[in-house]
Amino acid sequence: MKKISQLFLVISIFLFPFSVFASDTYVSKEVNSTVDLAPNAKSAILMDVATGEILYEKNSHEKLAPASMTKMMSMLLILEHIESGAMKWTDVITVSENASSMGGSQILLETGEQMSVEDLFKGVAVASGNDAVVALAEAVAGNVEAFVDMMNKKVKELGLKDTVFKNPHGLDDANHYSTAYDMAKIGRELVKHEKVLEFTSIYEDYLRKGTEREFWLVNTNRLVKFNPNVDGLKTGYTEGAGYCLTATAKKNNMRLLTTVMGEESVATRTSEVTALLDYGYANYKIDTLIKKDTVVDTVSFDKAKQTSASIVPVREVTALSKKTKKLGDITYDVHLKDIKIPIKTGDIVGNIDILEDGKVVGKVDATVSENIDKISFLGLFSRYFSDIVTGNISV
């Protein structure tokens, strides 16, 4: 085993100004580039999921074999296919000879066997089944080649520069490669589909339970059992790739994601991923700048069923910063456009500038807190008459 290199003290710390991100999170961070948190890994990266901000990296753009971390892209496409309505979790897939013949990690599918999409997906997410992911790939695209085309098209959509997939499972192929950076980006996209975490957080389960072919699933990512904050994401190992892992954890309202590639053992893979996550949570924090239900303004309507409505942000906005930084005074500037009724919650009616100590540090779209409907002529007349009776208006 390689000796773990000595950690060096920070030689220099650089302070970056606030940055605004499309995810409605801003970052103020100090970058520490001298400490090697993953000395045994060929490459590594630590990322804040909300912003995509890199908190630590080491050779993160080096092209390497990703092994079964490849299945993160496969799971992403499968989930998108299900969410589009083209396939259901309860659909039953008949296993092809091609799928059942896959080597490496598997759930021992047999040619002609029938299994639900949900159980096959569990076999991928928990046990990293190569046979299961091929069966699902064929169900989604018709054949593996078409599915791989989908994978590489998605690579381009995500703007990844250093990834080429040749299969949906990650078994070694000379022209099948990725980077820690690209794997982290795929992982970040995958966890937007929170359903995946219901599967990747499972430590053990069974397939074909109660039958002669009952199969015990044990998660290849041991951190989901031993680290209470970790709820995914995907391990990998081949002789060419070494031991790899993309892991995600959530703690104190902050989700982090880290990737290590080319580790020499499960032990170093686990310990260095743990060190990366511990570093992130020890040094960074999330502050809520505005909650989704925060009322920032009120508007009145003359010709609507509701006489007024509250203006709220369309989503929560958070701030990522070093723990040593204290959040300043937060205020809001609201900019509304001409609001035409009817209007529904979620419709954009303007935007909100978020200011810290008078400086704009973030922006978010504004909407109404409830649906606003047009009032009928009879309703308008009734309101007018009521105002006369109560003295709200004079004639």
mmCIF file of C-alpha atoms in Angstrom, residues 24 30 44 173 197 290 293 299 341:
data_model
loop_
_atom_site.group_PDB
_atom_site.id
_atom_site.type_symbol
_atom_site.label_atom_id
_atom_site.label_comp_id
_atom_site.label_asym_id
_atom_site.label_seq_id
_atom_site.Cartn_x
_atom_site.Cartn_y
_atom_site.Cartn_z
ATOM 1 C CA ASP A 24 -30.260 30.387 -6.650
ATOM 2 C CA GLU A 30 -11.690 30.350 0.616
ATOM 3 C CA ALA A 44 -10.730 13.326 -6.774
ATOM 4 C CA ASP A 173 -13.063 -0.723 -22.853
ATOM 5 C CA LEU A 197 -31.819 8.054 -3.389
ATOM 6 C CA ILE A 290 -35.036 33.521 1.591
ATOM 7 C CA ASP A 293 -43.015 31.146 1.659
ATOM 8 C CA VAL A 299 -50.387 43.550 -4.633
ATOM 9 C CA ILE A 341 -55.101 38.087 -14.331
#
